[in-house]
Short mmCIF file of C-alpha atoms in Angstrom, two decimals:
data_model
loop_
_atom_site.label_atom_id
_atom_site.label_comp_id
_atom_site.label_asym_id
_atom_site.label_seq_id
_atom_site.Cartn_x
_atom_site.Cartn_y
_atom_site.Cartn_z
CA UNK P 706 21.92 -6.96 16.41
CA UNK P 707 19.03 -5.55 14.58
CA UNK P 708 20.74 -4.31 11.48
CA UNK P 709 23.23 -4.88 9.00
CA UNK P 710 25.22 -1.64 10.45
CA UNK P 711 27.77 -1.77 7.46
CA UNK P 712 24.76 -1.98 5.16
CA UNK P 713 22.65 0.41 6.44
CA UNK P 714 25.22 3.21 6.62
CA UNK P 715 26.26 2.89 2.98
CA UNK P 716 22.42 3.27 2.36
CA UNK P 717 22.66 6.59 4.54
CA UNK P 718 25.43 8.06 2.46
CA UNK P 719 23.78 7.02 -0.46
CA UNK P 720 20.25 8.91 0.57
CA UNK P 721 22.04 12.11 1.67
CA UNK P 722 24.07 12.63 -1.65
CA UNK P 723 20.78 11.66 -3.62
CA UNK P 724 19.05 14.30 -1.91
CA UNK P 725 22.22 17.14 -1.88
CA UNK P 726 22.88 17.28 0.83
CA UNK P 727 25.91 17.59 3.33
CA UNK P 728 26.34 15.91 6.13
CA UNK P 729 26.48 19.39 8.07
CA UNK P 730 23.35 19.90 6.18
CA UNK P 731 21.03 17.19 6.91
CA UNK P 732 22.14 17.39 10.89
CA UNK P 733 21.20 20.87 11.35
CA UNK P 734 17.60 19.95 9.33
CA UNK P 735 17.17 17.38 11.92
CA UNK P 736 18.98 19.21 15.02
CA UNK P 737 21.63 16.88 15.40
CA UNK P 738 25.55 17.50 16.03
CA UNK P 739 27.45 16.45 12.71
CA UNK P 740 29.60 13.87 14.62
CA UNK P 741 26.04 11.83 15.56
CA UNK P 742 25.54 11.36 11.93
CA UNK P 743 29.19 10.51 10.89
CA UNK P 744 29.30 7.65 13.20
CA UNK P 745 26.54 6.30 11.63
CA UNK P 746 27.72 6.58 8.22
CA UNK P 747 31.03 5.03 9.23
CA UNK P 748 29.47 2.15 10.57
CA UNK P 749 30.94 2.72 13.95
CA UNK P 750 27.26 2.76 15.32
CA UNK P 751 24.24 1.03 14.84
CA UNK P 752 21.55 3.86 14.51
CA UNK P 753 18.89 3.46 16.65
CA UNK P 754 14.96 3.16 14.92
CA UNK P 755 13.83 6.93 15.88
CA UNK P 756 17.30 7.96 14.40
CA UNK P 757 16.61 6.27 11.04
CA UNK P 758 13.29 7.90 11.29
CA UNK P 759 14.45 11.02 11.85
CA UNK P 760 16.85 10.89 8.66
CA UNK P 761 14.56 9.63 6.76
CA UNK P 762 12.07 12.22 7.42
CA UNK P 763 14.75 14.99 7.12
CA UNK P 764 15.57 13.22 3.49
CA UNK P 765 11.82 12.93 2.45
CA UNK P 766 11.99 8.88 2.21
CA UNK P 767 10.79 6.23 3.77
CA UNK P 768 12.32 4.83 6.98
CA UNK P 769 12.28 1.22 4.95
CA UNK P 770 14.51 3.09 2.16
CA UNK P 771 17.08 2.76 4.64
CA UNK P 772 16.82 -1.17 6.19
CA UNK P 773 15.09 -2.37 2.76
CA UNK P 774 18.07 -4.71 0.98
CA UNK P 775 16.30 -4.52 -2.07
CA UNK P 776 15.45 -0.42 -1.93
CA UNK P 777 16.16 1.29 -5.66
CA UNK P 778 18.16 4.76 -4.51
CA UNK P 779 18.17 5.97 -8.13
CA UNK P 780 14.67 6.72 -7.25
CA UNK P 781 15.48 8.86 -3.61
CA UNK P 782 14.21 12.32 -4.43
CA UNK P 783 14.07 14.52 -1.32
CA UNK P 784 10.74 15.69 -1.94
CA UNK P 785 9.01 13.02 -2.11
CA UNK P 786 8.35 9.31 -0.42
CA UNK P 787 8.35 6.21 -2.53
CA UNK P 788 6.41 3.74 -2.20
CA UNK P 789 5.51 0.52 -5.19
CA UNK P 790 3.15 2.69 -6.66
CA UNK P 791 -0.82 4.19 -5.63
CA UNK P 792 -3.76 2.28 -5.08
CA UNK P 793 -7.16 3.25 -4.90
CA UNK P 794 -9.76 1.09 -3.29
CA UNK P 795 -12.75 0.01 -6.54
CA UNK P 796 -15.84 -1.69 -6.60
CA UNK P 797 -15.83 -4.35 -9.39
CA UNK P 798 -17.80 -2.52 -12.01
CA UNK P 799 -15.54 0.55 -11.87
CA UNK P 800 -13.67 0.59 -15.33
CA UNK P 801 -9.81 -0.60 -15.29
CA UNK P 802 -7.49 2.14 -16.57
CA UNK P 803 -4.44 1.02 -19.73
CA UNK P 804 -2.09 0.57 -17.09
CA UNK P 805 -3.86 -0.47 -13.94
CA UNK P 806 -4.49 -4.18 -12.98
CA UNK P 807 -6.57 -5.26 -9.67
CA UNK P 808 -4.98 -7.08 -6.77
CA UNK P 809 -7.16 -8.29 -4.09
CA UNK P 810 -7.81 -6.88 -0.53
CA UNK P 811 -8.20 -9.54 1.83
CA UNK P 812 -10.28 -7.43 4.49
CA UNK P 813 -11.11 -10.29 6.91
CA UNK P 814 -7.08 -11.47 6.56
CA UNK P 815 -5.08 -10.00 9.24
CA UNK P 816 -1.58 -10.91 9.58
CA UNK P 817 0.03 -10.45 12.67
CA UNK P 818 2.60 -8.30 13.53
CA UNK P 819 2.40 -9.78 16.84
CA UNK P 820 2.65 -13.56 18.18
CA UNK P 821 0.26 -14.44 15.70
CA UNK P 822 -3.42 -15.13 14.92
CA UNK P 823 -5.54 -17.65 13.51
CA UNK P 824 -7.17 -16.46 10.93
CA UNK P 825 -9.84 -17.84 7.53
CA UNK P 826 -9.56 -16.14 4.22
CA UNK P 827 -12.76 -14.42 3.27
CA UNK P 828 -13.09 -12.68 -0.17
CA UNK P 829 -15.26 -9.73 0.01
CA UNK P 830 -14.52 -8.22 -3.48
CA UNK P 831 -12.34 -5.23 -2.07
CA UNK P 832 -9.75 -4.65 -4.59
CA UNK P 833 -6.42 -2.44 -4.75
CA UNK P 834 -5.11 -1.07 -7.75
CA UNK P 835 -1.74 -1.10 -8.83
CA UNK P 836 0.10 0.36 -12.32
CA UNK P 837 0.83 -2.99 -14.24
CA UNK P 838 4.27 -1.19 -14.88
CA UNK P 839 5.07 -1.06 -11.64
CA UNK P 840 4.31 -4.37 -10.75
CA UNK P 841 6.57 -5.44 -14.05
CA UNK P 842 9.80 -3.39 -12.65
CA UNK P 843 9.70 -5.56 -9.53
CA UNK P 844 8.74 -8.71 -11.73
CA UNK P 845 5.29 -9.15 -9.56
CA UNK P 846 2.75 -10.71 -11.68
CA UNK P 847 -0.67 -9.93 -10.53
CA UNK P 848 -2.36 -13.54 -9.95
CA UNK P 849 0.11 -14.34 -7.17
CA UNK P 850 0.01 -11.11 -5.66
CA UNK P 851 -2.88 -9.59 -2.71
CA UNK P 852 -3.11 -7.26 -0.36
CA UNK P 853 -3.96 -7.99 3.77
CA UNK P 854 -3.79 -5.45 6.59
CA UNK P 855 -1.18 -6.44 9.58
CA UNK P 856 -2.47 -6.31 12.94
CA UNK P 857 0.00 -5.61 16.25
CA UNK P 858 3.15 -3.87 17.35
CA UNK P 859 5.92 -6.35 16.76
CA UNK P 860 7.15 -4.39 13.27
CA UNK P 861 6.68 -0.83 14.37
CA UNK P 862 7.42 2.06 13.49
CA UNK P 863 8.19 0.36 10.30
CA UNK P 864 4.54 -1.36 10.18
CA UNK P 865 2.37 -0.15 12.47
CA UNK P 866 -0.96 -1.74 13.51
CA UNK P 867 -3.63 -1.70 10.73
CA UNK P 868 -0.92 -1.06 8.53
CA UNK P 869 -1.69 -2.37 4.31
CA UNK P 870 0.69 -4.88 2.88
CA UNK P 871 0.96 -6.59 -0.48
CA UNK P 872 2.68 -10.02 -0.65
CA UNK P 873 4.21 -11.63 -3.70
CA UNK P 874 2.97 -15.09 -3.29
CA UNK P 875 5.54 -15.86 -6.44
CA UNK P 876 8.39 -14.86 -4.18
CA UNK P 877 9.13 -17.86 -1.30
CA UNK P 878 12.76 -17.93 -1.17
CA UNK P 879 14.39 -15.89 1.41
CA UNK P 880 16.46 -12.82 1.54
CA UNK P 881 17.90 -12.42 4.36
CA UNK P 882 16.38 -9.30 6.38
CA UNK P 883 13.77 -8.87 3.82
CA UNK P 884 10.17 -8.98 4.92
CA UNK P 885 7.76 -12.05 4.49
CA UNK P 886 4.12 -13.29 5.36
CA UNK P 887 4.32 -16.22 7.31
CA UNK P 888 2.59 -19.56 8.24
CA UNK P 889 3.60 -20.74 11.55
CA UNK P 890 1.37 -24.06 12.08
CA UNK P 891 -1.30 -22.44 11.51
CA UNK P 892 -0.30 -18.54 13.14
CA UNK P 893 -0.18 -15.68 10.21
CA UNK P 894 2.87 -13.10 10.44
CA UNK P 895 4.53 -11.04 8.46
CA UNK P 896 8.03 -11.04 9.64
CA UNK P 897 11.83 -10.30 8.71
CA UNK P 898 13.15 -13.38 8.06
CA UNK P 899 17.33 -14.82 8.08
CA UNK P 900 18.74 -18.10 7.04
CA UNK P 901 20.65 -20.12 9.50
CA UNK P 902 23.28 -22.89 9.16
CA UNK P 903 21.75 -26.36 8.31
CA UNK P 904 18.44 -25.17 6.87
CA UNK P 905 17.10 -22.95 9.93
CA UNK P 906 15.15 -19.76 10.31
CA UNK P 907 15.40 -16.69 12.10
CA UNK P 908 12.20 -15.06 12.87
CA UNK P 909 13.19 -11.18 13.38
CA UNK P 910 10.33 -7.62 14.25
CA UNK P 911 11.33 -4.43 14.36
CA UNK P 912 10.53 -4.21 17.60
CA UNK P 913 13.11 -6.39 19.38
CA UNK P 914 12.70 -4.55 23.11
CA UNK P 915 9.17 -6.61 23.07
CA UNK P 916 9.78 -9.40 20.33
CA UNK P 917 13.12 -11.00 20.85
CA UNK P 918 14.38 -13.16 17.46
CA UNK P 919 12.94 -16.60 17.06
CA UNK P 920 15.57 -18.99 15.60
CA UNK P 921 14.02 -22.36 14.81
CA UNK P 922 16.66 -24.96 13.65
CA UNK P 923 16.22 -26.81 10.84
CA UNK P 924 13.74 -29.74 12.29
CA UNK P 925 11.56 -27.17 13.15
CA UNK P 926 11.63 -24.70 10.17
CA UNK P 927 10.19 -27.46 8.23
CA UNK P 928 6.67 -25.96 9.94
CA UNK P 929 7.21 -22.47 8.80
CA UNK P 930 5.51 -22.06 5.56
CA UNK P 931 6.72 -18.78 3.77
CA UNK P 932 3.81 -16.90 1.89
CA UNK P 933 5.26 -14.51 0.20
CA UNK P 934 7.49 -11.68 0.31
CA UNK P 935 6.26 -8.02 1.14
CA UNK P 936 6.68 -5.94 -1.97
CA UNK P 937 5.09 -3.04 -1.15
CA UNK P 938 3.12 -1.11 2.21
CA UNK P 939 0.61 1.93 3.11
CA UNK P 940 0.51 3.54 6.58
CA UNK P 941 -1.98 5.83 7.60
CA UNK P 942 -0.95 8.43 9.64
#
């Protein structure tokens, strides 16, 4: 199963009446019938990926609004998409604003979205800056936190290749179907991850037709070294 179905209906409802919408509403903006979209708000159905996309679109969010277990729907606002904040890419000597702190852009880190690469850390001076408010609502401080692009199709359409991520190398402990950078002896990912019985892992993508789950009992966890959880992501489309 790739999704919490009970879950991620409730978070459907939730979107809709944020934006205003009726049900009859939002499925003739997207060109549905309305019984499509009451199945999935029932639970009855697990919505397929292009689906969510399609709502999401229709609502003005982000597809991860919807599968997110930590996404903040006070802040769903049809006309816009959320993400943790802007960044701007800076040279060192360009002055810091009040309320903007500098998290560094691993450029030569790519974590795989894939089976995995081998990769060496290589600090070039990029930086990404982030409001130091923002990072404070999501209780992110700064020095554990950097950016690194993921590489291959595994999370799509969620994260799709050359896609930006920043990980909160203060957050290790998992939540399960949340999204985490990885260590697998020595392999980089960035990965849903799930807790299993006895101390296992389950290694989940987004794109399960090509990347099957990975469950790793306990005895073998041990060489999965979480990162850091993925706060925050930039697609360019």
């Amino acid at each position: 199963m790739l999704m919490n179905t009970k879950t991620v209906s409730k978070r459907i409802v939730e979107a809709r009446e944020a934006a205003g919408l009726t049900q009859k509403e939002l499925t003739t903006k997207i060109g549905w019938g309305q019984s499509r979209l009451s199945n999935y708000e029932r639970g009855e159905r697990e919505p397929k990926l292009d689906d969510l996309k399609a709502i999401s679109k229709a609502l003005g969010i982000k597809i991860y609004d919807l599968l997110d277990s930590e996404t903040d729907h006070q802040n769903i606002d049809k006309n816009k998409n959320y993400t943790l904040g802007s960044f701007d890419p800076w040279d060192s000597n360009t002055p810091l604003g009040d309320d903007e702190v500098e998290l560094p852009f691993y450029k030569e880190v790519e974590l795989s979205a894939g089976n995995g690469s081998i990769v060496e850390k290589e600090k070039k001076g990029f930086k990404l800056r982030f409001a130091k408010s923002t990072l404070r609502r999501y209780n992110i401080q700064p020095e554990l936190a950097a950016c690194v692009t993921v590489t291959g199709t595994s999370m799509e359409p969620v994260l799709p290749d050359q896609a930006t991520v920043g990980i909160d190398t203060g957050n290790t402990k998992i939540k399960d179907g949340d999204m985490y950078a990885l260590d697998h002896e020595g392999l980089l990912k960035v990965k849903r991850l799930y807790r299993l019985p006895g101390g296992g892992i389950r290694i989940r993508s987004f794109n399960q037709d090509e990347y099957p789950d990975e469950d790793y009992p306990a005895e073998h966890a041990v060489h999965i070294k979480v990162l850091g959880r993925v706060f925050w992501y930039s697609v360019l489309r």
